[in-house]
Amino acid sequence: MDDGRPFGNKMQLFCQNNYNLTIKPDGEVLGTGDDTDENSHIEITPGDGPGRVRIHGVNSNLYLCFCSDGKLYGECDPSNEATIFIENFLGLYTTYASSVFPEWYVGIKKNGLPKPGYKTKLGQKATRFLPRRLT
């Protein structure tokens, strides 16, 4: 029975810097202020253990990933270890740390561009996300 409440794992990840995380079909990752952008529709799927998740772009069919130089991109291979993130809850916000590079967090800068992993730290506004369920 559908009672209209927004439950499920399809969502938008809204950064404290006022952008939704997007994964475009060409693999580009950035933030958008457009709540209707289909590239911002994200699915959180289980990783390989408790607290470990994959961030999947519903429209692009790509997985969020860090490359070795700290850049976020959309990866087509979900078996790539760098597509797994450690989900941490900080009050109302959620952070996503790389399982391969544990000091790196998913982040969106004030201008909507992705923040390189090596420039992120726990507690930065750029790394705090509110998961917003899609109805």
PDB file of C-alpha atoms in Angstrom:
ATOM      1  CA  MET A   1       0.000   0.000   0.000  1.00  0.00           C
ATOM      2  CA  ASP A   2       1.409   3.393  -0.990  1.00  0.00           C
ATOM      3  CA  ASP A   3       0.533   5.938   1.676  1.00  0.00           C
ATOM      4  CA  GLY A   4       2.407   8.779  -0.053  1.00  0.00           C
ATOM      5  CA  ARG A   5       5.326   8.926   2.388  1.00  0.00           C
ATOM      6  CA  PRO A   6       8.743   9.222   0.732  1.00  0.00           C
ATOM      7  CA  PHE A   7      10.458   5.965   1.750  1.00  0.00           C
ATOM      8  CA  GLY A   8      12.949   3.981  -0.291  1.00  0.00           C
ATOM      9  CA  ASN A   9      16.524   4.484  -1.363  1.00  0.00           C
ATOM     10  CA  LYS A  10      15.973   6.882  -4.292  1.00  0.00           C
ATOM     11  CA  MET A  11      16.863  10.378  -3.178  1.00  0.00           C
ATOM     12  CA  GLN A  12      18.780  13.569  -3.722  1.00  0.00           C
ATOM     13  CA  LEU A  13      21.895  14.295  -1.698  1.00  0.00           C
ATOM     14  CA  PHE A  14      21.569  17.968  -0.760  1.00  0.00           C
ATOM     15  CA  CYS A  15      24.866  19.511   0.317  1.00  0.00           C
ATOM     16  CA  GLN A  16      24.986  22.085   3.106  1.00  0.00           C
ATOM     17  CA  ASN A  17      26.418  24.428   0.432  1.00  0.00           C
ATOM     18  CA  ASN A  18      22.924  24.372  -1.203  1.00  0.00           C
ATOM     19  CA  TYR A  19      23.550  22.009  -4.120  1.00  0.00           C
ATOM     20  CA  ASN A  20      22.245  18.571  -5.028  1.00  0.00           C
ATOM     21  CA  LEU A  21      24.959  16.087  -5.996  1.00  0.00           C
ATOM     22  CA  THR A  22      24.665  15.093  -9.661  1.00  0.00           C
ATOM     23  CA  ILE A  23      26.262  12.311 -11.685  1.00  0.00           C
ATOM     24  CA  LYS A  24      25.905  13.129 -15.378  1.00  0.00           C
ATOM     25  CA  PRO A  25      25.771  10.477 -18.136  1.00  0.00           C
ATOM     26  CA  ASP A  26      29.243  11.574 -19.346  1.00  0.00           C
ATOM     27  CA  GLY A  27      30.679  10.833 -15.866  1.00  0.00           C
ATOM     28  CA  GLU A  28      30.935  14.451 -14.720  1.00  0.00           C
ATOM     29  CA  VAL A  29      30.083  15.025 -11.050  1.00  0.00           C
ATOM     30  CA  LEU A  30      28.968  18.418  -9.781  1.00  0.00           C
ATOM     31  CA  GLY A  31      26.305  20.213  -7.802  1.00  0.00           C
ATOM     32  CA  THR A  32      23.074  21.684  -9.100  1.00  0.00           C
ATOM     33  CA  GLY A  33      20.591  24.056  -7.553  1.00  0.00           C
ATOM     34  CA  ASP A  34      17.864  22.667  -9.815  1.00  0.00           C
ATOM     35  CA  ASP A  35      15.730  20.270  -7.752  1.00  0.00           C
ATOM     36  CA  THR A  36      14.173  18.898 -10.967  1.00  0.00           C
ATOM     37  CA  ASP A  37      17.506  17.860 -12.546  1.00  0.00           C
ATOM     38  CA  GLU A  38      17.163  14.116 -13.181  1.00  0.00           C
ATOM     39  CA  ASN A  39      20.941  13.719 -12.888  1.00  0.00           C
ATOM     40  CA  SER A  40      20.539  14.509  -9.179  1.00  0.00           C
ATOM     41  CA  HIS A  41      18.384  11.415  -8.618  1.00  0.00           C
ATOM     42  CA  ILE A  42      20.595   9.137  -6.556  1.00  0.00           C
ATOM     43  CA  GLU A  43      20.156   5.636  -5.241  1.00  0.00           C
ATOM     44  CA  ILE A  44      22.056   4.460  -2.187  1.00  0.00           C
ATOM     45  CA  THR A  45      22.829   0.761  -2.541  1.00  0.00           C
ATOM     46  CA  PRO A  46      24.541  -1.580  -0.081  1.00  0.00           C
ATOM     47  CA  GLY A  47      28.313  -1.906  -0.277  1.00  0.00           C
ATOM     48  CA  ASP A  48      30.263  -4.882   0.997  1.00  0.00           C
ATOM     49  CA  GLY A  49      29.537  -4.542   4.718  1.00  0.00           C
ATOM     50  CA  PRO A  50      27.765  -2.544   7.433  1.00  0.00           C
ATOM     51  CA  GLY A  51      27.884   1.206   6.913  1.00  0.00           C
ATOM     52  CA  ARG A  52      29.391   0.784   3.442  1.00  0.00           C
ATOM     53  CA  VAL A  53      27.357   2.005   0.483  1.00  0.00           C
ATOM     54  CA  ARG A  54      27.506   2.783  -3.214  1.00  0.00           C
ATOM     55  CA  ILE A  55      26.074   6.035  -4.584  1.00  0.00           C
ATOM     56  CA  HIS A  56      24.391   5.300  -7.896  1.00  0.00           C
ATOM     57  CA  GLY A  57      23.134   7.902 -10.362  1.00  0.00           C
ATOM     58  CA  VAL A  58      19.666   6.696 -11.431  1.00  0.00           C
ATOM     59  CA  ASN A  59      19.625   8.619 -14.724  1.00  0.00           C
ATOM     60  CA  SER A  60      23.298   8.125 -15.661  1.00  0.00           C
ATOM     61  CA  ASN A  61      23.528   4.525 -14.383  1.00  0.00           C
ATOM     62  CA  LEU A  62      27.000   5.407 -13.060  1.00  0.00           C
ATOM     63  CA  TYR A  63      28.467   5.018  -9.575  1.00  0.00           C
ATOM     64  CA  LEU A  64      30.187   7.816  -7.689  1.00  0.00           C
ATOM     65  CA  CYS A  65      33.913   7.137  -7.491  1.00  0.00           C
ATOM     66  CA  PHE A  66      37.202   8.792  -6.509  1.00  0.00           C
ATOM     67  CA  CYS A  67      40.163   8.454  -8.852  1.00  0.00           C
ATOM     68  CA  SER A  68      43.670   8.415  -7.371  1.00  0.00           C
ATOM     69  CA  ASP A  69      44.145  12.184  -7.893  1.00  0.00           C
ATOM     70  CA  GLY A  70      41.121  13.005  -5.700  1.00  0.00           C
ATOM     71  CA  LYS A  71      38.647  13.792  -8.452  1.00  0.00           C
ATOM     72  CA  LEU A  72      35.054  12.544  -8.236  1.00  0.00           C
ATOM     73  CA  TYR A  73      33.630  10.946 -11.358  1.00  0.00           C
ATOM     74  CA  GLY A  74      30.925   8.544 -12.512  1.00  0.00           C
ATOM     75  CA  GLU A  75      32.184   4.955 -12.828  1.00  0.00           C
ATOM     76  CA  CYS A  76      30.349   2.285 -14.830  1.00  0.00           C
ATOM     77  CA  ASP A  77      31.906  -0.693 -13.005  1.00  0.00           C
ATOM     78  CA  PRO A  78      30.275  -1.216  -9.584  1.00  0.00           C
ATOM     79  CA  SER A  79      32.937  -3.789  -8.655  1.00  0.00           C
ATOM     80  CA  ASN A  80      35.557  -0.999  -8.550  1.00  0.00           C
ATOM     81  CA  GLU A  81      36.492  -0.776  -4.845  1.00  0.00           C
ATOM     82  CA  ALA A  82      36.625   3.038  -5.084  1.00  0.00           C
ATOM     83  CA  THR A  83      32.828   3.114  -5.614  1.00  0.00           C
ATOM     84  CA  ILE A  84      32.310   2.107  -1.985  1.00  0.00           C
ATOM     85  CA  PHE A  85      31.849   4.837   0.615  1.00  0.00           C
ATOM     86  CA  ILE A  86      31.600   4.753   4.376  1.00  0.00           C
ATOM     87  CA  GLU A  87      28.368   6.421   5.434  1.00  0.00           C
ATOM     88  CA  ASN A  88      28.591   8.424   8.678  1.00  0.00           C
ATOM     89  CA  PHE A  89      25.793  10.284  10.430  1.00  0.00           C
ATOM     90  CA  LEU A  90      26.509  13.670  12.033  1.00  0.00           C
ATOM     91  CA  GLY A  91      23.259  14.905  13.552  1.00  0.00           C
ATOM     92  CA  LEU A  92      20.976  15.781  10.646  1.00  0.00           C
ATOM     93  CA  TYR A  93      23.749  15.383   8.089  1.00  0.00           C
ATOM     94  CA  THR A  94      25.435  12.424   6.444  1.00  0.00           C
ATOM     95  CA  THR A  95      29.011  12.235   5.201  1.00  0.00           C
ATOM     96  CA  TYR A  96      30.483   9.796   2.714  1.00  0.00           C
ATOM     97  CA  ALA A  97      34.155   8.871   3.143  1.00  0.00           C
ATOM     98  CA  SER A  98      36.026   6.889   0.512  1.00  0.00           C
ATOM     99  CA  SER A  99      36.712   3.279   1.506  1.00  0.00           C
ATOM    100  CA  VAL A 100      39.947   3.341  -0.530  1.00  0.00           C
ATOM    101  CA  PHE A 101      41.093   6.809   0.610  1.00  0.00           C
ATOM    102  CA  PRO A 102      39.521   7.075   4.124  1.00  0.00           C
ATOM    103  CA  GLU A 103      40.585  10.695   4.693  1.00  0.00           C
ATOM    104  CA  TRP A 104      38.699  11.811   1.567  1.00  0.00           C
ATOM    105  CA  TYR A 105      35.041  12.819   1.703  1.00  0.00           C
ATOM    106  CA  VAL A 106      32.498  13.492  -1.011  1.00  0.00           C
ATOM    107  CA  GLY A 107      32.141  17.282  -1.149  1.00  0.00           C
ATOM    108  CA  ILE A 108      30.562  20.058  -3.207  1.00  0.00           C
ATOM    109  CA  LYS A 109      32.164  23.524  -3.018  1.00  0.00           C
ATOM    110  CA  LYS A 110      30.255  26.826  -2.697  1.00  0.00           C
ATOM    111  CA  ASN A 111      30.400  27.261  -6.492  1.00  0.00           C
ATOM    112  CA  GLY A 112      28.831  23.835  -7.176  1.00  0.00           C
ATOM    113  CA  LEU A 113      32.032  22.144  -8.331  1.00  0.00           C
ATOM    114  CA  PRO A 114      33.174  18.928  -6.662  1.00  0.00           C
ATOM    115  CA  LYS A 115      35.798  19.371  -3.978  1.00  0.00           C
ATOM    116  CA  PRO A 116      38.930  17.249  -4.496  1.00  0.00           C
ATOM    117  CA  GLY A 117      39.071  14.478  -1.914  1.00  0.00           C
ATOM    118  CA  TYR A 118      42.495  15.492  -0.587  1.00  0.00           C
ATOM    119  CA  LYS A 119      41.101  18.966   0.272  1.00  0.00           C
ATOM    120  CA  THR A 120      38.198  17.658   2.363  1.00  0.00           C
ATOM    121  CA  LYS A 121      37.951  17.217   6.111  1.00  0.00           C
ATOM    122  CA  LEU A 122      35.254  15.910   8.385  1.00  0.00           C
ATOM    123  CA  GLY A 123      33.012  18.762   9.501  1.00  0.00           C
ATOM    124  CA  GLN A 124      33.344  20.976   6.415  1.00  0.00           C
ATOM    125  CA  LYS A 125      30.045  22.295   5.046  1.00  0.00           C
ATOM    126  CA  ALA A 126      31.050  20.937   1.631  1.00  0.00           C
ATOM    127  CA  THR A 127      31.023  17.360   2.981  1.00  0.00           C
ATOM    128  CA  ARG A 128      27.680  17.431   4.807  1.00  0.00           C
ATOM    129  CA  PHE A 129      24.667  16.089   2.951  1.00  0.00           C
ATOM    130  CA  LEU A 130      20.974  15.822   3.726  1.00  0.00           C
ATOM    131  CA  PRO A 131      19.497  12.772   2.023  1.00  0.00           C
ATOM    132  CA  ARG A 132      16.117  13.889   0.628  1.00  0.00           C
ATOM    133  CA  ARG A 133      13.806  11.075  -0.421  1.00  0.00           C
ATOM    134  CA  LEU A 134      12.156  11.343  -3.818  1.00  0.00           C
ATOM    135  CA  THR A 135       8.414  10.810  -3.931  1.00  0.00           C
TER     136      THR A 135
END
